[in-house]
Coordinates of C-alpha atoms in Angstrom, one line a residue:
M1190 CA 14.4 31.9 25.3
C1191 CA 10.9 32.5 24.0
D1192 CA 10.8 35.9 22.4
K1193 CA 14.1 35.6 20.4
G1194 CA 15.5 33.0 18.1
L1195 CA 18.2 30.7 19.4
M1196 CA 21.7 30.7 17.9
L1197 CA 24.3 28.1 18.5
I1198 CA 27.9 29.4 18.1
S1199 CA 30.5 26.6 17.9
D1200 CA 34.1 27.8 17.9
D1201 CA 37.2 26.9 19.9
F1202 CA 38.4 30.5 20.2
A1203 CA 36.6 32.4 23.0
I1204 CA 37.4 35.7 21.3
D1205 CA 35.6 34.7 18.1
R1206 CA 32.6 33.5 20.1
E1207 CA 32.5 36.8 21.9
M1208 CA 32.6 38.8 18.7
L1209 CA 29.8 36.8 17.2
R1210 CA 27.8 37.1 20.4
D1211 CA 28.1 40.9 20.4
I1212 CA 26.8 41.0 16.8
F1213 CA 23.8 38.9 17.4
E1214 CA 22.8 39.0 21.1
E1215 CA 20.1 41.6 20.5
E1216 CA 18.3 39.3 18.0
F1217 CA 19.1 35.9 19.4
D1218 CA 19.6 34.0 22.6
I1219 CA 23.1 32.5 22.4
L1220 CA 24.4 29.0 23.1
E1221 CA 28.1 28.4 22.9
A1222 CA 30.2 25.3 22.2
E1223 CA 34.0 25.1 22.4
N1224 CA 34.3 22.0 20.2
G1225 CA 32.4 19.8 17.8
Q1226 CA 31.4 17.3 20.4
E1227 CA 29.8 20.0 22.6
C1228 CA 28.0 21.3 19.5
I1229 CA 26.4 17.9 18.8
E1230 CA 25.3 17.5 22.4
L1231 CA 23.7 21.0 22.5
V1232 CA 21.8 20.1 19.2
K1233 CA 20.6 16.9 20.8
Q1234 CA 19.5 18.9 23.9
Y1235 CA 17.7 21.8 22.2
G1236 CA 16.8 20.3 18.9
S1237 CA 14.6 22.2 16.5
T1238 CA 14.3 25.2 18.9
I1239 CA 17.7 26.2 17.5
S1240 CA 17.2 28.7 14.6
V1241 CA 20.7 28.6 13.2
V1242 CA 24.2 27.2 13.9
L1243 CA 27.5 29.1 13.3
L1244 CA 30.1 26.4 13.0
D1245 CA 33.8 26.7 12.9
I1246 CA 35.7 24.1 10.8
Q1247 CA 38.9 23.8 12.8
M1248 CA 38.0 22.6 16.3
P1249 CA 39.3 19.9 18.8
K1250 CA 37.6 16.6 19.7
A1251 CA 35.3 16.8 16.7
T1252 CA 35.9 19.2 13.8
G1253 CA 33.2 21.1 11.9
L1254 CA 33.4 18.5 9.2
D1255 CA 32.6 15.8 11.8
V1256 CA 29.6 17.8 12.9
L1257 CA 28.3 18.2 9.3
E1258 CA 28.8 14.5 8.8
Y1259 CA 26.7 13.8 12.0
R1260 CA 24.1 16.3 10.8
S1261 CA 23.5 14.3 7.6
T1262 CA 22.3 11.3 9.8
D1263 CA 20.1 13.3 12.2
P1264 CA 16.7 14.4 10.7
V1265 CA 16.3 17.1 13.4
F1266 CA 19.7 18.6 12.8
R1267 CA 19.1 18.5 9.0
G1268 CA 16.3 20.9 9.6
I1269 CA 18.5 23.5 11.1
P1270 CA 20.5 25.8 8.8
V1271 CA 24.3 25.7 9.4
I1272 CA 26.7 28.5 8.4
V1273 CA 30.3 27.4 8.4
I1274 CA 33.1 29.7 9.8
T1275 CA 36.3 29.2 7.8
I1276 CA 39.5 30.9 7.0
N1277 CA 39.6 29.4 3.5
D1278 CA 37.7 31.1 0.7
D1279 CA 38.9 29.1 -2.2
T1280 CA 36.6 27.1 -4.5
K1281 CA 37.7 23.7 -3.4
S1282 CA 37.0 24.5 0.3
Q1283 CA 33.6 25.9 -0.6
M1284 CA 32.7 22.8 -2.6
E1285 CA 33.7 20.5 0.3
I1286 CA 31.6 22.6 2.7
F1287 CA 28.5 22.6 0.5
Q1288 CA 28.8 18.9 -0.4
L1289 CA 28.6 18.1 3.4
G1290 CA 25.3 20.0 3.6
A1291 CA 26.3 23.5 4.9
T1292 CA 23.8 26.2 4.1
D1293 CA 26.3 29.0 3.7
Y1294 CA 29.7 30.1 5.0
I1295 CA 31.4 33.2 6.5
T1296 CA 35.2 33.9 6.6
K1297 CA 37.6 35.1 9.1
P1298 CA 38.4 37.9 10.0
F1299 CA 34.7 38.8 10.6
I1300 CA 33.1 41.7 8.8
Q1301 CA 30.0 42.6 10.8
E1302 CA 27.8 43.8 7.9
I1303 CA 28.6 40.8 5.8
I1304 CA 28.0 38.3 8.6
R1305 CA 24.6 39.9 9.5
Y1306 CA 23.6 39.9 5.8
R1307 CA 24.5 36.2 5.3
V1308 CA 22.7 35.1 8.5
H1309 CA 19.5 37.0 7.7
N1310 CA 19.6 35.9 4.1
V1311 CA 20.0 32.2 5.1
L1312 CA 17.2 32.4 7.6
S1313 CA 14.7 34.2 5.3
T1314 CA 15.4 31.8 2.4
Y1315 CA 15.5 28.7 4.6
N1316 CA 12.3 29.6 6.4
V1317 CA 10.4 30.1 3.1
E1318 CA 11.7 26.8 1.7
E1319 CA 10.8 24.9 4.9
L1320 CA 7.4 26.5 4.9
M1321 CA 6.8 25.5 1.3
K1322 CA 7.9 22.0 2.0
E1323 CA 5.7 21.8 5.0
R1324 CA 2.7 23.1 3.1
E1325 CA 3.3 20.6 0.3
S1326 CA 3.6 17.8 2.8
L1327 CA 0.4 18.8 4.5
R1328 CA -1.4 19.1 1.1
A1329 CA -0.2 15.7 0.1
Q1330 CA -1.2 14.2 3.4
S1331 CA -4.6 15.7 3.2
E1332 CA -5.2 14.2 -0.3
L1333 CA -3.4 10.8 0.0
D1334 CA -4.0 7.7 2.1
L1335 CA -0.8 7.5 4.1
M1336 CA -0.5 3.7 4.0
T1337 CA -1.0 3.1 0.3
E1338 CA -0.3 6.6 -1.2
L1339 CA -3.5 6.3 -3.2
Y1340 CA -6.1 9.0 -3.0
N1341 CA -8.0 9.0 0.3
K1342 CA -11.8 8.8 0.5
V1343 CA -12.4 12.6 0.6
T1344 CA -10.1 13.3 -2.4
T1345 CA -11.5 10.4 -4.4
E1346 CA -15.1 11.6 -3.9
R1347 CA -14.1 15.2 -4.8
L1348 CA -12.1 14.3 -8.0
V1349 CA -14.7 11.8 -9.3
G1350 CA -17.6 14.0 -8.4
S1351 CA -16.1 17.0 -10.3
L1352 CA -15.6 14.8 -13.4
L1353 CA -19.1 13.4 -13.3
A1354 CA -20.7 16.8 -12.9
N1355 CA -19.7 17.7 -16.5
N1356 CA -19.7 14.2 -17.9
T1357 CA -20.0 13.7 -21.7
S1358 CA -18.6 10.2 -22.1
H1359 CA -18.9 6.6 -20.9
N1360 CA -17.1 6.1 -17.6
A1361 CA -16.7 3.1 -15.3
L1362 CA -16.7 3.1 -11.5
M1363 CA -15.6 0.0 -9.6
I1364 CA -15.7 -0.8 -5.9
V1365 CA -12.9 -3.3 -5.2
D1366 CA -13.3 -5.1 -1.9
I1367 CA -10.9 -7.7 -0.3
D1368 CA -12.9 -10.8 0.4
D1369 CA -13.0 -12.0 4.0
F1370 CA -10.4 -9.5 5.1
K1371 CA -11.5 -9.7 8.7
Y1372 CA -10.5 -13.4 8.6
V1373 CA -7.0 -12.4 7.3
N1374 CA -6.5 -9.9 10.2
D1375 CA -7.9 -12.3 12.8
T1376 CA -5.8 -15.3 11.7
K1377 CA -2.6 -13.8 10.2
G1378 CA -2.4 -10.6 12.2
H1379 CA -2.7 -6.9 11.4
L1380 CA 0.8 -6.6 10.0
V1381 CA 0.0 -9.2 7.3
G1382 CA -3.3 -7.4 6.7
D1383 CA -1.5 -4.1 6.2
R1384 CA 1.0 -5.7 3.8
T1385 CA -2.0 -7.3 1.9
I1386 CA -3.6 -3.9 1.5
C1387 CA -0.4 -2.3 0.2
A1388 CA 0.2 -5.2 -2.2
I1389 CA -3.3 -4.9 -3.7
S1390 CA -2.8 -1.1 -3.9
E1391 CA 0.3 -1.6 -6.0
L1392 CA -1.4 -4.1 -8.2
L1393 CA -4.3 -1.7 -8.8
S1394 CA -1.9 1.1 -9.6
G1395 CA 0.0 -1.0 -12.1
Y1396 CA -3.1 -2.6 -13.7
F1397 CA -5.2 0.5 -14.5
R1398 CA -4.3 3.5 -16.6
K1399 CA -2.3 6.4 -15.2
T1400 CA -5.3 8.7 -16.1
D1401 CA -7.7 6.6 -14.0
I1402 CA -8.5 7.7 -10.4
I1403 CA -7.7 5.1 -7.8
G1404 CA -8.5 5.6 -4.1
R1405 CA -8.7 3.8 -0.9
I1406 CA -12.0 4.6 0.7
G1407 CA -12.0 2.2 3.7
G1408 CA -10.0 -0.4 5.5
D1409 CA -10.2 -3.0 2.7
E1410 CA -12.2 -1.2 0.1
F1411 CA -11.0 0.7 -3.0
V1412 CA -12.6 2.8 -5.8
V1413 CA -11.4 2.8 -9.4
F1414 CA -12.8 5.4 -11.8
M1415 CA -12.0 4.7 -15.4
I1416 CA -12.3 8.0 -17.3
G1417 CA -13.7 7.9 -20.9
V1418 CA -13.7 4.2 -21.5
P1419 CA -13.8 3.5 -25.3
S1420 CA -16.2 0.6 -24.9
K1421 CA -18.3 -1.0 -22.1
D1422 CA -16.7 -4.3 -22.9
L1423 CA -13.3 -2.9 -22.0
A1424 CA -14.4 -1.9 -18.6
R1425 CA -16.0 -5.4 -18.0
Q1426 CA -12.8 -7.1 -19.2
K1427 CA -10.6 -5.0 -16.8
A1428 CA -12.9 -5.8 -13.9
D1429 CA -13.0 -9.5 -14.8
N1430 CA -9.2 -9.8 -15.4
F1431 CA -8.3 -8.1 -12.2
S1432 CA -10.5 -10.4 -10.1
K1433 CA -8.9 -13.4 -11.8
L1434 CA -5.4 -12.0 -11.4
L1435 CA -5.8 -12.3 -7.6
K1436 CA -7.8 -15.5 -7.7
Y1437 CA -5.7 -17.6 -9.9
Q1438 CA -2.3 -16.2 -10.6
P1439 CA 0.4 -18.0 -8.6
H1440 CA 3.0 -15.3 -8.9
T1441 CA 1.3 -12.2 -7.5
T1442 CA 3.3 -10.8 -4.6
L1443 CA 0.7 -11.1 -1.9
P1444 CA 1.6 -12.3 1.6
V1445 CA -1.6 -14.5 1.8
N1446 CA -4.0 -16.1 -0.7
V1447 CA -6.8 -13.5 -1.0
T1448 CA -9.4 -12.6 -3.6
V1449 CA -11.3 -9.5 -4.4
S1450 CA -14.9 -8.9 -5.3
I1451 CA -15.7 -6.0 -7.7
G1452 CA -18.9 -4.0 -8.2
L1453 CA -19.0 -2.3 -11.5
V1454 CA -21.2 0.4 -12.9
I1455 CA -20.8 2.0 -16.4
S1456 CA -22.2 5.5 -16.8
D1457 CA -23.8 7.0 -19.9
P1458 CA -22.6 10.3 -21.3
R1459 CA -24.6 12.6 -19.0
P1460 CA -24.0 14.3 -15.6
Y1461 CA -24.1 12.1 -12.5
T1462 CA -23.3 12.5 -8.8
Y1463 CA -20.6 10.5 -7.2
E1464 CA -23.2 9.2 -4.6
E1465 CA -25.5 8.0 -7.4
L1466 CA -22.8 5.9 -9.1
F1467 CA -21.3 4.7 -5.9
K1468 CA -24.6 3.4 -4.7
Q1469 CA -25.1 1.4 -7.9
A1470 CA -21.6 0.0 -7.8
D1471 CA -22.2 -1.0 -4.2
Q1472 CA -25.3 -3.0 -5.1
A1473 CA -23.3 -4.8 -7.8
L1474 CA -20.6 -5.5 -5.2
Y1475 CA -23.1 -7.2 -3.0
Q1476 CA -24.2 -9.3 -6.0
A1477 CA -20.6 -10.4 -6.6
K1478 CA -20.3 -11.4 -3.0
R1479 CA -23.5 -13.5 -3.2
N1480 CA -22.3 -15.1 -6.4
G1481 CA -19.4 -16.6 -4.6
K1482 CA -16.7 -13.8 -4.3
G1483 CA -13.5 -13.6 -6.2
Q1484 CA -15.3 -12.1 -9.3
Y1485 CA -17.1 -9.0 -10.5
A1486 CA -20.8 -8.2 -11.0
E1487 CA -22.2 -5.3 -13.0
Y1488 CA -25.1 -3.1 -11.9
G1489 CA -28.2 -3.6 -14.0
I1490 CA -27.0 -7.0 -15.3
E1491 CA -28.8 -9.9 -13.6
S1492 CA -25.6 -12.0 -13.6
T1493 CA -22.2 -11.5 -15.1
Q1494 CA -22.0 -15.2 -15.9
A1495 CA -24.7 -17.7 -16.8
D1496 CA -23.6 -20.3 -14.3
F1497 CA -24.7 -18.1 -11.4
Q1498 CA -28.4 -18.8 -11.8
K1499 CA -30.3 -20.3 -8.9
G1500 CA -30.1 -24.0 -8.5
I1501 CA -26.9 -24.3 -10.6
F1502 CA -24.4 -27.1 -9.8
T1503 CA -22.1 -25.7 -7.1
V1504 CA -18.6 -27.0 -6.4
L1505 CA -16.3 -26.1 -3.4
L1506 CA -12.5 -26.2 -3.9
L1507 CA -10.1 -26.2 -1.0
S1508 CA -6.6 -25.3 -2.2
K1509 CA -3.8 -22.9 -1.4
N1510 CA -2.3 -23.2 -4.8
R1511 CA -3.3 -20.5 -7.3
E1512 CA -2.3 -22.7 -10.3
T1513 CA -4.6 -25.5 -9.1
R1514 CA -7.4 -22.9 -8.5
S1515 CA -6.9 -21.7 -12.1
I1516 CA -7.1 -25.1 -13.6
I1517 CA -10.1 -26.2 -11.7
N1518 CA -11.8 -23.0 -12.7
T1519 CA -11.0 -23.8 -16.3
I1520 CA -12.5 -27.2 -16.2
S1521 CA -15.6 -26.1 -14.3
E1522 CA -17.5 -24.5 -17.2
G1523 CA -21.2 -24.2 -16.5
I1524 CA -20.9 -24.6 -12.7
R1525 CA -20.5 -22.3 -9.8
L1526 CA -17.0 -22.7 -8.3
L1527 CA -16.4 -21.5 -4.7
T1528 CA -12.7 -21.5 -3.5
I1529 CA -11.2 -21.4 -0.1
A1530 CA -7.6 -21.7 1.3
E1531 CA -8.4 -23.1 4.8
P1532 CA -11.3 -25.3 6.1
S1533 CA -12.4 -22.6 8.4
E1534 CA -13.2 -20.3 5.4
A1535 CA -16.0 -22.7 4.4
E1536 CA -18.1 -21.0 7.0
Y1537 CA -18.4 -17.9 4.9
F1538 CA -20.4 -19.9 2.3
R1539 CA -22.6 -21.8 4.7
K1540 CA -25.6 -19.4 4.8
E1541 CA -25.8 -18.9 1.0
F1542 CA -24.7 -22.2 -0.5
S1543 CA -24.8 -25.0 2.2
S1544 CA -27.7 -26.7 0.5
Q1545 CA -26.3 -26.2 -3.1
I1546 CA -22.8 -27.7 -2.8
R1547 CA -22.8 -30.9 -4.8
F1548 CA -19.1 -31.8 -4.9
L1549 CA -15.7 -31.0 -3.2
Y1550 CA -12.2 -30.8 -4.4
I1551 CA -9.7 -31.2 -1.5
D1552 CA -6.1 -30.3 -2.4
I1553 CA -3.7 -32.2 -0.1
S1554 CA -0.7 -32.0 -2.5
G1555 CA 1.1 -29.5 -0.4
E1556 CA 0.5 -31.4 2.9
S1557 CA 3.3 -33.2 4.7
G1558 CA 2.4 -36.9 5.2
G1559 CA -0.8 -38.3 3.8
G1560 CA -3.1 -35.3 4.2
A1561 CA -5.7 -37.2 6.3
D1562 CA -6.0 -34.4 8.8
L1563 CA -7.0 -31.9 6.1
I1564 CA -9.6 -34.3 4.6
Q1565 CA -11.1 -35.0 8.0
Q1566 CA -11.4 -31.3 8.8
M1567 CA -13.4 -30.8 5.7
R1568 CA -15.5 -33.9 6.1
S1569 CA -16.3 -33.0 9.7
I1570 CA -18.1 -29.8 8.7
P1571 CA -21.7 -30.8 9.4
W1572 CA -23.3 -29.3 6.2
L1573 CA -20.6 -30.9 4.0
Q1574 CA -20.9 -34.4 5.4
G1575 CA -22.0 -36.8 2.7
V1576 CA -20.9 -34.5 -0.1
P1577 CA -18.6 -36.6 -2.5
F1578 CA -15.1 -35.3 -3.0
A1579 CA -12.0 -35.7 -5.2
A1580 CA -8.6 -35.5 -3.7
I1581 CA -5.8 -33.6 -5.4
C1582 CA -2.6 -35.5 -4.5
Q1583 CA 1.1 -34.8 -5.4
E1584 CA 2.0 -37.0 -8.3
G1585 CA 4.1 -40.0 -7.2
N1586 CA 3.1 -39.6 -3.5
M1587 CA 1.7 -43.0 -2.8
E1588 CA 1.0 -42.1 0.8
Q1589 CA -1.4 -39.4 -0.3
F1590 CA -3.0 -41.6 -2.9
A1591 CA -3.6 -44.3 -0.2
C1592 CA -4.9 -41.8 2.3
A1593 CA -7.4 -40.4 -0.3
I1594 CA -8.7 -43.9 -1.0
E1595 CA -9.0 -44.7 2.7
Q1596 CA -10.9 -41.5 3.4
G1597 CA -13.5 -42.3 0.7
A1598 CA -12.4 -40.1 -2.2
S1599 CA -14.6 -40.5 -5.3
D1600 CA -11.7 -39.7 -7.5
I1601 CA -8.0 -38.6 -7.4
L1602 CA -6.3 -35.9 -9.5
P1603 CA -2.5 -35.9 -9.5
A1604 CA -0.8 -32.6 -9.1
P1605 CA 0.4 -30.7 -11.0
V1606 CA -3.2 -31.0 -12.4
D1607 CA -3.4 -31.7 -16.2
V1608 CA -6.2 -29.7 -17.7
I1609 CA -7.3 -32.2 -20.3
F1610 CA -7.3 -35.1 -17.9
A1611 CA -9.1 -33.2 -15.2
K1612 CA -11.7 -31.9 -17.6
R1613 CA -12.4 -35.4 -18.8
R1614 CA -12.7 -36.7 -15.2
S1615 CA -15.0 -33.8 -14.2
E1616 CA -17.6 -34.7 -16.9
S1617 CA -18.3 -37.9 -15.0
L1618 CA -18.0 -36.5 -11.5
Y1619 CA -20.6 -33.7 -12.1
T1620 CA -23.2 -36.0 -13.5

């Protein structure tokens, strides 16, 4: 069955099967089924090697309609054209056949020339349609990242590069990198990691303009190219707002608390290469990571915010609650705020900031019991020993308040944290 196509004839009358076999045996190798159940079994056995099925409607055990219904649930069978054999040529019968997914129909008694024409017409049309679908699928797969359906690395480079080659406007290129993504994979598993990547992809697609190019260029790294930005400040605002969206918003649909760092470069209205701008954005990304992550930095700007100067007052916040993170960030004007969700994440800041951290916030409001274990984990980190801390306790939870006092907290903030109260308290804590 290699040189010819394979035809499956399913009809309960042997004489009808014989007539059809005589018509097509020079062009096809023939399989025969006496009822609908045999037809389904032969499709399961031979699969996509079958070129076409001629299917009688009235058969025992399983009718042709039963076979068509099964076909709708089987992706392999759906890829095989089915020509129904029927004695009814009325409009109602035709509509029922086509609604069940039949490709065409032939009527009894058989007229050889008409049968040949219909079979050849179906196969030529069907093969072209399938070929076009396959080509379109391959084209899409070659251009898109299969996990996120964003542009892949090659396509992103090609599209952005072609626009930059004839550039006459200000554009912005951003590299968006998920902070500490290896930690997410190692502690939460690759399934959670994949879901995180997909969630951030959806946020990027919804946040930026439809005309902007968004691509996934690595495991946890994305590129956003904003075409023709009306002002540089708009690009800066978009980068800043997106980093804060993940860092502080409590309602983003992410499986874990993660942040992103963004490297931004804004081009002048002249031709560039993709590699030129990418290298500059990558340098800015490195600066954003050094500044404490969860923020953006712009190429050519010494620091996006004045509080990231050397020797500035640095505060470390441990909290899983985005609302708490947002409030502490609001009251921390003029300081460098580093945020973590687990004590083990503090290690990521040891090399750069271990000697600069002057104060801790430890959020135990979501802990069961007093929260002593969480405080002790933070206090046992060698380079944090001796650093004063404030405990964030659930309002009305006297066990947590007592625990914070016993563990030596310099101050206690009740949660939900009140901005005005916390800001007033921080003025004395930071001095």
